[in-house]
PDB file of C-alpha atoms in Angstrom:
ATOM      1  CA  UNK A  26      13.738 -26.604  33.025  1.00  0.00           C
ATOM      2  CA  UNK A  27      16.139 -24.168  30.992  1.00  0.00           C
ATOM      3  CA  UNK A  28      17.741 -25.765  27.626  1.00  0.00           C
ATOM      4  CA  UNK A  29      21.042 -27.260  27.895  1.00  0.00           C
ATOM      5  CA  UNK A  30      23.347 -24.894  26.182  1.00  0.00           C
ATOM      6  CA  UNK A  31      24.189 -26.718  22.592  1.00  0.00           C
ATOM      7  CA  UNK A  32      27.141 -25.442  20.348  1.00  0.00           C
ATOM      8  CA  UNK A  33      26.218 -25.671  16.714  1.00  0.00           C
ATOM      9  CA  UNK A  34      29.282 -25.595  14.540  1.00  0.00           C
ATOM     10  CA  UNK A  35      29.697 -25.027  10.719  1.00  0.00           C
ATOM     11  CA  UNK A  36      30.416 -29.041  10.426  1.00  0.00           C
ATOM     12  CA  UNK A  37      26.990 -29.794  12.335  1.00  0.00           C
ATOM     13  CA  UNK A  38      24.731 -27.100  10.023  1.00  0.00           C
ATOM     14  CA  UNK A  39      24.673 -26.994   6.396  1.00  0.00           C
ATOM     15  CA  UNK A  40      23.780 -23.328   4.689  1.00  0.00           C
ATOM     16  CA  UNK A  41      23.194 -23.632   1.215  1.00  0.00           C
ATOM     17  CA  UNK A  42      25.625 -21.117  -0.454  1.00  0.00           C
ATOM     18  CA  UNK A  43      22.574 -19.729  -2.469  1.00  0.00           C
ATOM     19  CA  UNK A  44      20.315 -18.780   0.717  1.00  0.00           C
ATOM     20  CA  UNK A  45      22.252 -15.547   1.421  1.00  0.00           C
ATOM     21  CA  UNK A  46      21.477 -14.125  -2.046  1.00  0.00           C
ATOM     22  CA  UNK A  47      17.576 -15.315  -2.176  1.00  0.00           C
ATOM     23  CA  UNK A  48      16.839 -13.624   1.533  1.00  0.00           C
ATOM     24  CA  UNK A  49      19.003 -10.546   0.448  1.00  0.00           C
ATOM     25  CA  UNK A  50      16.486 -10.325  -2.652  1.00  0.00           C
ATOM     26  CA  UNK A  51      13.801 -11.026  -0.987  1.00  0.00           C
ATOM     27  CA  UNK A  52      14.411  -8.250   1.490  1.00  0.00           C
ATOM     28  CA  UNK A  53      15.323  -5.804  -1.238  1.00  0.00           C
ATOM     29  CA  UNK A  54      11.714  -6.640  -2.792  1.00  0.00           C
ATOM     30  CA  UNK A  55      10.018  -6.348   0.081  1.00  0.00           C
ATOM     31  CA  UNK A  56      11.036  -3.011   0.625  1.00  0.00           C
ATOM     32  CA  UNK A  57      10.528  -1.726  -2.411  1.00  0.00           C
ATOM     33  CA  UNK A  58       7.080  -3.137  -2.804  1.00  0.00           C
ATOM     34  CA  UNK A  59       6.043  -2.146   1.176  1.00  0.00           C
ATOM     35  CA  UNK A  60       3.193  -4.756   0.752  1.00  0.00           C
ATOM     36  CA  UNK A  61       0.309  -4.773   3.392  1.00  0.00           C
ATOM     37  CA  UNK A  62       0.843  -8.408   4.449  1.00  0.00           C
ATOM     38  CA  UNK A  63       4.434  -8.824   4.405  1.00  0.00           C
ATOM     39  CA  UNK A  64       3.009 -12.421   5.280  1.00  0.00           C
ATOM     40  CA  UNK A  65       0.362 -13.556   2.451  1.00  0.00           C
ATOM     41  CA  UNK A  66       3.349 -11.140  -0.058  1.00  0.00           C
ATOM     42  CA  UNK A  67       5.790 -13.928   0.718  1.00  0.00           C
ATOM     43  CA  UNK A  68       3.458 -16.796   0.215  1.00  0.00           C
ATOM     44  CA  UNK A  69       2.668 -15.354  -3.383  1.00  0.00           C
ATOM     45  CA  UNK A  70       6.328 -14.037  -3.833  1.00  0.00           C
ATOM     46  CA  UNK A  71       8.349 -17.664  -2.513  1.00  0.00           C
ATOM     47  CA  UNK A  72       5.302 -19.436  -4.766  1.00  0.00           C
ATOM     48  CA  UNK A  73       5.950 -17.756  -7.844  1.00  0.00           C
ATOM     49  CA  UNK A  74       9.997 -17.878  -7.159  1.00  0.00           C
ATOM     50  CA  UNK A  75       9.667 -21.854  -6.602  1.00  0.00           C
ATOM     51  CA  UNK A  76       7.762 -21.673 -10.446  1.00  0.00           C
ATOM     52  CA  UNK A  77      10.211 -19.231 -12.191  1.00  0.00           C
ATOM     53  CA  UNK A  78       7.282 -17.157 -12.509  1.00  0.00           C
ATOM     54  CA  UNK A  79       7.593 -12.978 -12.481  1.00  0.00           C
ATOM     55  CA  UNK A  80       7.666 -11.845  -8.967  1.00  0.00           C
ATOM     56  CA  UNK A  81       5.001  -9.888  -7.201  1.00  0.00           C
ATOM     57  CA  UNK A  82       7.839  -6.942  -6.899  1.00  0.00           C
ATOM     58  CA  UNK A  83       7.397  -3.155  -8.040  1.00  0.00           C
ATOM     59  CA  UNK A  84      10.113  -1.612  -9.843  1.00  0.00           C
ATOM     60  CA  UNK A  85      10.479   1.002  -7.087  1.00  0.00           C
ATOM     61  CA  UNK A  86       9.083   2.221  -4.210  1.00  0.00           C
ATOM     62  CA  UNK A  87       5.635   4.207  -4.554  1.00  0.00           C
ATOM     63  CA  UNK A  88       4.707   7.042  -2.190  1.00  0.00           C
ATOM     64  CA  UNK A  89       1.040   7.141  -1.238  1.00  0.00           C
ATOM     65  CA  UNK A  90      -1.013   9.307  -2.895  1.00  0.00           C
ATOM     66  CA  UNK A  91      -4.744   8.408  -2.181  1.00  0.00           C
ATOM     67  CA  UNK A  92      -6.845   9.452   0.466  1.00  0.00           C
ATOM     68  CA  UNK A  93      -8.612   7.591   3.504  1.00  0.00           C
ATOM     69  CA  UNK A  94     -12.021   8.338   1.289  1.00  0.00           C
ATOM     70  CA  UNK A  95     -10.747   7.122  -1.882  1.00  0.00           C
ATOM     71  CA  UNK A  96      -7.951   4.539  -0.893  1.00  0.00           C
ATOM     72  CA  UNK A  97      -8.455   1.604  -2.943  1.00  0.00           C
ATOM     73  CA  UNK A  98      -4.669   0.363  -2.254  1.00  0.00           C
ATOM     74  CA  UNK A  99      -4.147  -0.247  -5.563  1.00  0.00           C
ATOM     75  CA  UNK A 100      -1.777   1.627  -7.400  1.00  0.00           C
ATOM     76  CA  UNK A 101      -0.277   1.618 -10.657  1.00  0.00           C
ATOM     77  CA  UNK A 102       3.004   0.377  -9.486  1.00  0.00           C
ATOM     78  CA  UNK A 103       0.570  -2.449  -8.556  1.00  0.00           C
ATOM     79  CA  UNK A 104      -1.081  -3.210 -11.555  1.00  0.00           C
ATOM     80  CA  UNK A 105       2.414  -3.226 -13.266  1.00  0.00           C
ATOM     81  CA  UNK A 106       3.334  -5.888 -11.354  1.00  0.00           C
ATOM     82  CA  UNK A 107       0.058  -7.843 -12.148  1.00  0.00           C
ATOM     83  CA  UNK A 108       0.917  -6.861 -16.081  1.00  0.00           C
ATOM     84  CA  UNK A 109       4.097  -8.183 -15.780  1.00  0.00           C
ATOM     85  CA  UNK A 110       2.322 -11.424 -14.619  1.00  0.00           C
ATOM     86  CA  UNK A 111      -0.200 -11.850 -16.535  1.00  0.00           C
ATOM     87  CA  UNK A 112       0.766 -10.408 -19.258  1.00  0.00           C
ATOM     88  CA  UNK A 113       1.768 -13.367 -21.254  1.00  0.00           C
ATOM     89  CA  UNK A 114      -1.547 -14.310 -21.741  1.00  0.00           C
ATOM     90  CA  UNK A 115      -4.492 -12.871 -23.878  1.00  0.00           C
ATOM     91  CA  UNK A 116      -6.965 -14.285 -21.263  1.00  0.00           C
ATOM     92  CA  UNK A 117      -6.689 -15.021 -17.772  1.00  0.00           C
ATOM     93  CA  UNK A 118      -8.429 -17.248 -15.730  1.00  0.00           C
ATOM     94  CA  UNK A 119     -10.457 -15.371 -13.032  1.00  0.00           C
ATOM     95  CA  UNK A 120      -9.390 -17.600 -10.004  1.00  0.00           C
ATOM     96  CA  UNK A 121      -5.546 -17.360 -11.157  1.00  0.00           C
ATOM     97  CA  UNK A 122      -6.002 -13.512 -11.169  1.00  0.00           C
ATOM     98  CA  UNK A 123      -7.618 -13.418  -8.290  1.00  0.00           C
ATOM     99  CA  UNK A 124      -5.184 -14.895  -5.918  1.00  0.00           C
ATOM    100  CA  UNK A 125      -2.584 -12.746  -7.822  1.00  0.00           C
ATOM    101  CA  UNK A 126      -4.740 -10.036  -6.788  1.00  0.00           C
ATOM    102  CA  UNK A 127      -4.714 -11.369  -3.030  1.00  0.00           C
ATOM    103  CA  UNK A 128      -0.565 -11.832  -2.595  1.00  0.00           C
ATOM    104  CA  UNK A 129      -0.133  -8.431  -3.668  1.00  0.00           C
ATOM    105  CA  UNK A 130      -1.922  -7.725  -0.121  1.00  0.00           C
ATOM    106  CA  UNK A 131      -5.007  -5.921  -2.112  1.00  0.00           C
ATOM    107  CA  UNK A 132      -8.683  -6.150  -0.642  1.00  0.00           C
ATOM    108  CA  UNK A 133     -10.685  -8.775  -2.601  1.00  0.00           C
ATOM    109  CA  UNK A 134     -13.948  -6.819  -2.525  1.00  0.00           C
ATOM    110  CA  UNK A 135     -12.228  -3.648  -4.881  1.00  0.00           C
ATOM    111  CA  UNK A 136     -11.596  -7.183  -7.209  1.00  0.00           C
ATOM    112  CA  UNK A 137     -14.869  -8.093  -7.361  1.00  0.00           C
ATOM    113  CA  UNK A 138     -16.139  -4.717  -7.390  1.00  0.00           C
ATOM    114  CA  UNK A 139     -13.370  -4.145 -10.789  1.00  0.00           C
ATOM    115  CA  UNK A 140     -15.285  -7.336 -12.485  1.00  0.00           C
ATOM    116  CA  UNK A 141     -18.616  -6.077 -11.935  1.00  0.00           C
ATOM    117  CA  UNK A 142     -17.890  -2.780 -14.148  1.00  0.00           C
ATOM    118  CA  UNK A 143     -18.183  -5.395 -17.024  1.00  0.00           C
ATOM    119  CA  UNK A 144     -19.285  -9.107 -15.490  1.00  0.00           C
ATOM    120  CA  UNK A 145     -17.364 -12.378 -17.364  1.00  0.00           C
ATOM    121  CA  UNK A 146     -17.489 -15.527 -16.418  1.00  0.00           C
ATOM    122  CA  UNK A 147     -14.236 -17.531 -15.766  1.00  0.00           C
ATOM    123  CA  UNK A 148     -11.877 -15.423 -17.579  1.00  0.00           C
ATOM    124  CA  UNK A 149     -11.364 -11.984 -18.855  1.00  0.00           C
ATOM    125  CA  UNK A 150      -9.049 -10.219 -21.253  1.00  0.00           C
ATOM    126  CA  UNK A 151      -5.917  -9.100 -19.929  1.00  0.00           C
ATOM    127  CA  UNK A 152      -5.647  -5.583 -21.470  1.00  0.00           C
ATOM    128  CA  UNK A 153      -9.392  -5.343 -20.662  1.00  0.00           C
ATOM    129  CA  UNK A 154      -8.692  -6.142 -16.890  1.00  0.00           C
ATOM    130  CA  UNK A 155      -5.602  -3.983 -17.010  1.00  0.00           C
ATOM    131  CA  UNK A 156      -8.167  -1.128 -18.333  1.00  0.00           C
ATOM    132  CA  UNK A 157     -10.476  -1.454 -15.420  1.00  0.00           C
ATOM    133  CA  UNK A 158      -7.495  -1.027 -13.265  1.00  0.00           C
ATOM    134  CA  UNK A 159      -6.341   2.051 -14.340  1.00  0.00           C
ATOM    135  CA  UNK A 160      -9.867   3.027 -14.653  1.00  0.00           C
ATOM    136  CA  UNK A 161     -10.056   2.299 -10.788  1.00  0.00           C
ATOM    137  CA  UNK A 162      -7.063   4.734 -10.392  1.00  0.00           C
ATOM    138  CA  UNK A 163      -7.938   7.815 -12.880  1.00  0.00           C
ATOM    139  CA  UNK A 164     -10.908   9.794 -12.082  1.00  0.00           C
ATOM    140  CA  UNK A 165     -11.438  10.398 -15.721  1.00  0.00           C
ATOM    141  CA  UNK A 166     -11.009   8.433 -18.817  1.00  0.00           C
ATOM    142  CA  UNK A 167      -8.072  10.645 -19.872  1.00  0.00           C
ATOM    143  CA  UNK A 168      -6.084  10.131 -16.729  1.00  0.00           C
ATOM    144  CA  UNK A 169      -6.869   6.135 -16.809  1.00  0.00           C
ATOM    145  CA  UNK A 170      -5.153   5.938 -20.792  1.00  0.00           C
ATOM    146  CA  UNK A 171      -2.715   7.876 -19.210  1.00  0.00           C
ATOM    147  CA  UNK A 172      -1.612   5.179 -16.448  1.00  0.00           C
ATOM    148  CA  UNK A 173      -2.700   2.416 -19.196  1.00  0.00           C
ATOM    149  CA  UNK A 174      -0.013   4.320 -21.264  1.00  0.00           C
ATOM    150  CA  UNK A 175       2.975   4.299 -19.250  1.00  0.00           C
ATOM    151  CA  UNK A 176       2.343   0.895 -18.141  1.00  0.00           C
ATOM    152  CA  UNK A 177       2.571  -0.491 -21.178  1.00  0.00           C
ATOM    153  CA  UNK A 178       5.250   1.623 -22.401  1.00  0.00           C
ATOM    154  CA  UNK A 179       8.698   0.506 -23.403  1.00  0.00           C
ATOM    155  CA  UNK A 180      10.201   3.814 -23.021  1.00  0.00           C
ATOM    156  CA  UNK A 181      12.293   4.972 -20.273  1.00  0.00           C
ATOM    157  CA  UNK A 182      10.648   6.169 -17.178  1.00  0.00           C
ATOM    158  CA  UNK A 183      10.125  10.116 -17.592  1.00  0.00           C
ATOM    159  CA  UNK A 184       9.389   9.891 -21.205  1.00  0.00           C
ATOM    160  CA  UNK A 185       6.811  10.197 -23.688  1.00  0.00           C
ATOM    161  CA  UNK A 186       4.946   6.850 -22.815  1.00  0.00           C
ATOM    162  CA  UNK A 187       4.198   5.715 -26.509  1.00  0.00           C
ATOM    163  CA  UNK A 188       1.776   2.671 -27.075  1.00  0.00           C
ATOM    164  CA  UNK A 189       1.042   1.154 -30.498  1.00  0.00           C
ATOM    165  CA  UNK A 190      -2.304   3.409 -31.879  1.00  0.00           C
ATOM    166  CA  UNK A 191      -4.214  -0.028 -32.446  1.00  0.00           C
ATOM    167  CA  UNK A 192      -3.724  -0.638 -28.982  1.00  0.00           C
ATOM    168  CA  UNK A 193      -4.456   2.846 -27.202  1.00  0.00           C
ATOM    169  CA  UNK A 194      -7.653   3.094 -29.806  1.00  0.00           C
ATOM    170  CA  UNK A 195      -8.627  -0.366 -28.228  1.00  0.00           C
ATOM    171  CA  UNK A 196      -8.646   0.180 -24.690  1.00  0.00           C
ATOM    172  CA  UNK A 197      -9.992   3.667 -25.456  1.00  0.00           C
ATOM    173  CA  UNK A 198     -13.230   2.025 -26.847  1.00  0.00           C
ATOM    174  CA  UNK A 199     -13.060  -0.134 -24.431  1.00  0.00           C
ATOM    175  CA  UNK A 200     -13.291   2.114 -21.396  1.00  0.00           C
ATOM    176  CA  UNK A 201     -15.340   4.765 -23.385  1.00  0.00           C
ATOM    177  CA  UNK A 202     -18.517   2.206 -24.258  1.00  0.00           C
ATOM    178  CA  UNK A 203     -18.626   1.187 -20.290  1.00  0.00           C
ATOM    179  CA  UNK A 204     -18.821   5.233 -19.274  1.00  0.00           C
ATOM    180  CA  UNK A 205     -22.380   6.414 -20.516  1.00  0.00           C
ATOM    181  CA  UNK A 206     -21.295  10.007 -20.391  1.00  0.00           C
ATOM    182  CA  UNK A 207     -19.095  10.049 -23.579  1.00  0.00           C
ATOM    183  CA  UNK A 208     -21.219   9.709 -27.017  1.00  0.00           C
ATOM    184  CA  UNK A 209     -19.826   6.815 -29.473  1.00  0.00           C
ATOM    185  CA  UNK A 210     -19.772   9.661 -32.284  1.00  0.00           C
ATOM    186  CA  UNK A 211     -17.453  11.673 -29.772  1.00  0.00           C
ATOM    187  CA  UNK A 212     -14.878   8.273 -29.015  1.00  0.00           C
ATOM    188  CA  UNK A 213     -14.383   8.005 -33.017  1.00  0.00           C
ATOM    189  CA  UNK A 214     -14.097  11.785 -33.532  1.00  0.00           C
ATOM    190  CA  UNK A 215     -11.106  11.321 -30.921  1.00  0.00           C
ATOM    191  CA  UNK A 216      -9.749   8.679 -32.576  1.00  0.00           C
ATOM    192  CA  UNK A 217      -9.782   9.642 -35.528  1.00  0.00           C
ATOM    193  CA  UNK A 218      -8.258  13.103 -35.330  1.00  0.00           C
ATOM    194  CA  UNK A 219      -5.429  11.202 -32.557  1.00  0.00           C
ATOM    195  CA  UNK A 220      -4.449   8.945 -35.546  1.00  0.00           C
ATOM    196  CA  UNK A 221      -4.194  11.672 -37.981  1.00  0.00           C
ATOM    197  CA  UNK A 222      -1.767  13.715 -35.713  1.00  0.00           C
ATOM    198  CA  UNK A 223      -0.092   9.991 -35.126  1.00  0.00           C
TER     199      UNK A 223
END
């Protein structure tokens, strides 16, 4: 049996004046971040929206770069939006990351696999995390400060990418101690010559 044919008029349905302007930013954000699940993105995106928390949006749209062999899906447009996120925080809790991890469409094993370069409990360190991330994308330890570093910068896009010494020197401990093939002796002779040209 077909549906009568109703006529809706503007006195029988009530748009809330501020609907256009969330689905218009919404759509803007989900083209610029092209997520994977356009469906479990929203979730996390209308979630965090309904909190006042940062959105799960990149700043702009990301070609692809990776291959089938080493396609991870994360990339550092990614992990900027997790920064922006979590961020605020020295620690974060490992579930909260996790399903942070999970709206931004990105597989849950390369998570786990991320934790068990250096295995913590309930929480990690946020610049820690953030180092394993970009240690995910760089093939060396040069080219992961280098996405650390203009992640973290405050200068504009294009530019030199400065981050405070203590905090490059940090990280670059960090991620140094966890690969076996630099020396320590070699990490401070780095360091040390870095902060004298500083």
């Amino acid at each position: 049996m077909p549906l009568p044919d109703t006529m809706f008029c503007a006195q029988q349905i009530h748009i809330p004046p501020e609907l256009p302007d969330i689905l218009k930013q919404f759509t803007k954000a989900a083209i610029r971040t092209q997520p994977a699940d356009v469906l479990q993105w929203s979730a996390g995106y209308f979630s965090a929206l309904s909190r006042g928390d940062p959105l799960p949006v990149k700043d702009r749209i990301e070609m692809p770069v990776a291959t089938q062999k080493t396609d991870t899906g994360l990339t550092q447009g990614l992990l900027k939006v997790l920064h922006k996120q979590c961020s605020h925080k020295q620690y974060v809790e490992l579930a909260h990351l996790e399903q942070k991890w999970k709206n931004l469409c990105l597989p849950v094993e390369n998570f786990r696999t991320l934790l068990q370069l250096d295995p913590c409990e309930n929480k990690i360190e946020w610049i820690k995390f953030l180092a394993l991330g970009c240690s995910m994308l760089g093939g060396s330890l040069n080219t992961s400060m280098k996405h650390l570093c203009e992640i973290l910068t405050t200068d504009p896009e294009g530019g030199p990418a400065r981050i405070p010494f203590e905090t490059f020197s940090y990280v670059y401990r960090y991620l140094s101690k966890l690969d076996s093939d630099v020396p320590e002796g070699d990490t401070e002779s780095y360091l040390a010559t870095l902060k004298d040209t500083v």
